[in-house]
mmCIF file of C-alpha atoms in Angstrom:
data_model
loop_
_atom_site.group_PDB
_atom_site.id
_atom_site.type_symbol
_atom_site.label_atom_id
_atom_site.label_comp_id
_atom_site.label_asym_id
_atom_site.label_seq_id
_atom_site.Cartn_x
_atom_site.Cartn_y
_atom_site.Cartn_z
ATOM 1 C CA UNK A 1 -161.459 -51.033 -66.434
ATOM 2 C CA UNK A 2 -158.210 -49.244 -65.222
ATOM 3 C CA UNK A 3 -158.889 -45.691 -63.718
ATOM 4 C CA UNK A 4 -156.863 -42.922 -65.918
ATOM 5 C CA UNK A 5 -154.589 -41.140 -63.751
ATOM 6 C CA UNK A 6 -153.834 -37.546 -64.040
ATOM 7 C CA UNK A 7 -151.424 -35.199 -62.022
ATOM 8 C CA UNK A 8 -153.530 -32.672 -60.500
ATOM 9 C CA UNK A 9 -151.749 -29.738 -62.234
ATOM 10 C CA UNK A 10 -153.383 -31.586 -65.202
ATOM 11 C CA UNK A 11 -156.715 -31.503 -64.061
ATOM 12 C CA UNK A 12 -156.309 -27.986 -62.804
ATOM 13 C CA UNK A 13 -155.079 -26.912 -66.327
ATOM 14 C CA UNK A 14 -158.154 -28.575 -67.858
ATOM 15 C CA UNK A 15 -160.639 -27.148 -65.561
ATOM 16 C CA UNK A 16 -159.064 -23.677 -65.838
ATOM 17 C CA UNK A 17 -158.941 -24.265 -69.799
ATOM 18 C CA UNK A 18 -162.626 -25.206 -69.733
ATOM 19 C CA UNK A 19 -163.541 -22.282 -67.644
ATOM 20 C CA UNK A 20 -161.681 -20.129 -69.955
ATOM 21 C CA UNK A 21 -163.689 -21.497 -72.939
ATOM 22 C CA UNK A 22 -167.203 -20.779 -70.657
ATOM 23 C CA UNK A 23 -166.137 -17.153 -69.579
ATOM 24 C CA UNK A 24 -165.137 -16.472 -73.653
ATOM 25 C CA UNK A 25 -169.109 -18.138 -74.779
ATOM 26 C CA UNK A 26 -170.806 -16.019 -71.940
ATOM 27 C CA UNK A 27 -168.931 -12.579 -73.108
ATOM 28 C CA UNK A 28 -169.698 -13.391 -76.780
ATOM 29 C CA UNK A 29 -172.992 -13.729 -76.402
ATOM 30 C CA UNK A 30 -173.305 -10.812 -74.259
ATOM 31 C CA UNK A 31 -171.995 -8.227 -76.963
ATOM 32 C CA UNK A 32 -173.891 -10.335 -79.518
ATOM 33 C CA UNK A 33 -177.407 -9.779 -77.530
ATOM 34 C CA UNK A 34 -176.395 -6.164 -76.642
ATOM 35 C CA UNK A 35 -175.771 -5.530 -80.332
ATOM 36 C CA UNK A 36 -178.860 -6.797 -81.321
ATOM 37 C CA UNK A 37 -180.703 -4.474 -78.810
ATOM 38 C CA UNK A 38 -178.722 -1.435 -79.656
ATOM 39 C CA UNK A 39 -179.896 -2.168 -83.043
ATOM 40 C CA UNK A 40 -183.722 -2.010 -82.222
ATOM 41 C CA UNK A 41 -183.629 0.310 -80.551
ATOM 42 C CA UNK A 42 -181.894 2.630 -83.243
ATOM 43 C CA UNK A 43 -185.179 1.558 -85.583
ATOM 44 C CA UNK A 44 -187.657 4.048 -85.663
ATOM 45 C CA UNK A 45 -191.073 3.203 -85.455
ATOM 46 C CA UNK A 46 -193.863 5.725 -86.706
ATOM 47 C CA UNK A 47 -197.277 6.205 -85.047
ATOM 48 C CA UNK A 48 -199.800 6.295 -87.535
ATOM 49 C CA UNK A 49 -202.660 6.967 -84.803
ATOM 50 C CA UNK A 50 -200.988 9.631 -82.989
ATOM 51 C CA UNK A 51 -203.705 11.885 -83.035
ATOM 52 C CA UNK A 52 -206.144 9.245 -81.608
ATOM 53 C CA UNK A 53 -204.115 8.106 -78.690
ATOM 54 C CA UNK A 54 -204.543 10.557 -75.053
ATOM 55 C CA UNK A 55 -202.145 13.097 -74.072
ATOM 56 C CA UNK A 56 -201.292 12.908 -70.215
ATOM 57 C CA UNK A 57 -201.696 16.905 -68.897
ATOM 58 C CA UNK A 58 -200.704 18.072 -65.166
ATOM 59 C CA UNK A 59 -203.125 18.869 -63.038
ATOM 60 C CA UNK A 60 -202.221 22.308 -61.613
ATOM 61 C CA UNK A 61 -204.085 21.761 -57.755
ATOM 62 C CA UNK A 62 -201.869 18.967 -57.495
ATOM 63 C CA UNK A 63 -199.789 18.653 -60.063
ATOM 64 C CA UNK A 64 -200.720 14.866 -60.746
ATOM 65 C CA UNK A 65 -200.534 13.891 -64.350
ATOM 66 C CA UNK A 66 -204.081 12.936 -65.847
ATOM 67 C CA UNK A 67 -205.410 12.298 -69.402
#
């Protein structure tokens, strides 16, 4: 089987092309995953057992937060 031959400028252009195409993927998915957190965290969840759950209260000898 003959060996393909390429000038190296060739192979640098495809590398550099192919870590182009990596770098674009990587900062797509990035803003896609960031959107998608932005998002929950815009959603507003309600407590429906607020008045069951402890309250932390500072402790005014020294000032440590307990329930």
């Amino acid at each position: 089987m003959p060996a393909i031959l390429l000038s190296p400028l060739v192979k640098w252009s495809f590398a550099a092309l192919g870590g182009a195409m990596v770098v674009h993927w990587v900062v797509k998915e990035a803003r896609r995953i960031n959107d998608e957190l932005d998002e929950r965290r815009r959603v507003r969840v309600r407590i429906t057992d607020r008045e069951a759950r402890p309250t932390l209260r500072r402790d005014p000898r020294t000032g440590d937060y307990r329930l």
